[in-house]
């Protein structure tokens, strides 16, 4: 067996090195890992290889070819696993979410869906299907950092655009603010929204802040828009008091865009990474006080309303049945910001590898194709959105680089009760050496944690001597470290690690591009 | 306004004093509380007074009279809020619960349903509708304690029996093991089961235990049975290795009893307080290893199977549509016994007043009468089962004593979206003075905590100077004490307390009958 990460790779290819550096130190000319004798654990594969479209390989006698769907990704920001009603929250937490609940009733609710630990890494994972350590997008990027995702990456927008999709984005990018890394240069025909996390725009209102401290730093952008290949256009600057309208502005344009597709024969891909429910939750006038949970809950209800706007618009243009919509969150709740924070029944939140940080709500809806009311605890990752949507859209997945996502289309469509994934690993921090140790791994019902935080603001719990092991079915709160008698989980972690090291030695990682002060941006 | 606890009481009545003591110290001859000028907060009342049957007061133009249903209470032991799949657990925790999920899909799932903090108090509350401090059943009763619930209490079984119901119990009593307190003398035509919590029967197998230490203590009873008014018959002794069959034995008899009702014209009331999922979870052979959560999870799956047996039996005898079934738990998970423990997304477990201890799963199913798939976050208490089932069964609620339960039949049947309850209070410990301070109160979305434990085994967190206040919608984990700016919740607590003190002064509490060493049993 060879690790999935290097399956179907042409051995003559080199890795991606968007910021020039010498590949040879741990490059492709080293011994191929499959010759090292190391036993490696693979994530399961299905009949669809990374390079095939669903239509190519479906056995038409058994699996009817589904239509090539319109694709909409709605990504909430820092929403907790338990915030939506269908995940135990909603009215229980003072903020009902009838439209998310409707999505779950009409589609597939996943209860072991995993994001990365932070905004930027999750967004990079969705766009590329690659572990953030490979793309250098392992930390939330700061305004004016003069860095961003490498143009050598191939984004989902590019894959679908090449396959004939119209592509548009409305919302928060957070994959860099240099020109080459902006959405209009990353495969989107058009986009409208913001480049950073919301709190970037409230900086000047912090208690004790002196505006002169901003001198010499790059000014951030407000609400902006651009068309493919064109320059960025400022629509309006943003400050704390105007943050309440960001999603409303994005949704107005998103719904108009959907309406414009009514008579189109080309499929469309819409990426809707909403600004809610990231702190600071500055209420929108239309939602202020709607919940009994305060501004955060008002934001949950606004988000739910926006989910409903998408569903209603699809119905109105008659494209309900040929559109797949996914709703998820980029990471867990911002516990350090309580009460401006979501909730999870698990340990930890954003920035941590504990379940609270990475286990997020995820609902897929595709009437007629995905069974209504289905619930699954199978493991899936945000990385998989890249492969799955590329395959469903008939796009071509790059074959010249390791892709960590897995096509889950047969699982989503019900041809398979099991997902094609047995483990997820998380890397945190800015190390990009191929021997960097992952911070944690979910493997079957176990969690192996080498480096954890109980909140984003730490402190770090280091388990470098013996990784902690939790049985997250028996101990979903990750309170009881059972490494002593569960060393087999540590062995599994080591096997996965060996496969990843080999892959990263052959295809070097891009040094961190989020914070140039830490990584290798020159 | 007068406190609900003394509504509809004949002022000439005295309280119940099952163990003789002088009432006059704080008795009925004191100034009536309504004359004291104290402002008291009431739980909402509905059109149905405690002494009326539903049929008496329903406006037939608006509310058709429902049939007098068969009534089945299935009570799990120490099951956590999140254990059932429909509450976020099930397969997520390695133990699927398809039949509980079916009950929720076909009925009403409550997300703010509250038990008492322990086995015995919850069971007393269900049976009497009275706060355990009033009945002296405020602590788990021990084997051989020579105490038990007073025969002066009127049980739900007695109320329904008097109204023409056949009454039977299968399972765990835990309301005393003196003859007068046993089910056959408390309104049940027949019963089969056990008298104590499961761990009573595993005492002799504890590491380091010496059997001679049992000398001089009363021998406990094993699986027993009795018919109304007759003596107890021992069916088989129990020890650790035979604990796995307790529920199976009870269910065999329960299903046979249901089958016997096929052609009956009299309604029946079945109380099914299962032995699962109390520790120790000794697996039943048929369920050992079924879950991936260990013996506890196997017990959850066995319980779910037993829930299904009840539903199937009702269908088989054609009484699906005229039987109301409720499934709930007596308190939260036994965190101290991990991994032999349930799970809750909230703070604490059994023995605590934090949400994890008292917020329990609760599902009502009555096809044709209760709307399928309804979910409500309205507050309801196990105390209310007494009143609600008494009313639905056309029984007479005692008018000579304070009843703390509230009839919720209009809420359950959907005539009212709101429940009739705005607060729940918990008393813990053995103090029975009328001025005893409650340990906590849920009031609207707030929780006021005067005395909390993070686990049954403590230690105690005492907030006697300033009660802690939590907003359990914003802070379901009860981590952020906001008493400082939420003193209005403390004021509400004081008002409820004043009403309860007045009621208990007029109708004295029965001193603790659970542990005679502590209470007043002579």
XYZ file of C-alpha atoms in Angstrom, chain A residues 17-18 32 64 78 88 96 297 301 346 350 382:
12
model
C 7.132 25.919 -4.550
C 5.315 29.203 -4.935
C 10.633 7.109 -2.939
C -27.521 6.192 -12.620
C -16.630 30.231 14.061
C -28.983 20.296 19.717
C -33.884 29.104 16.636
C -27.492 34.613 18.843
C -30.529 33.851 13.428
C -17.127 18.934 23.061
C -11.277 27.601 17.619
C -13.469 20.032 4.624
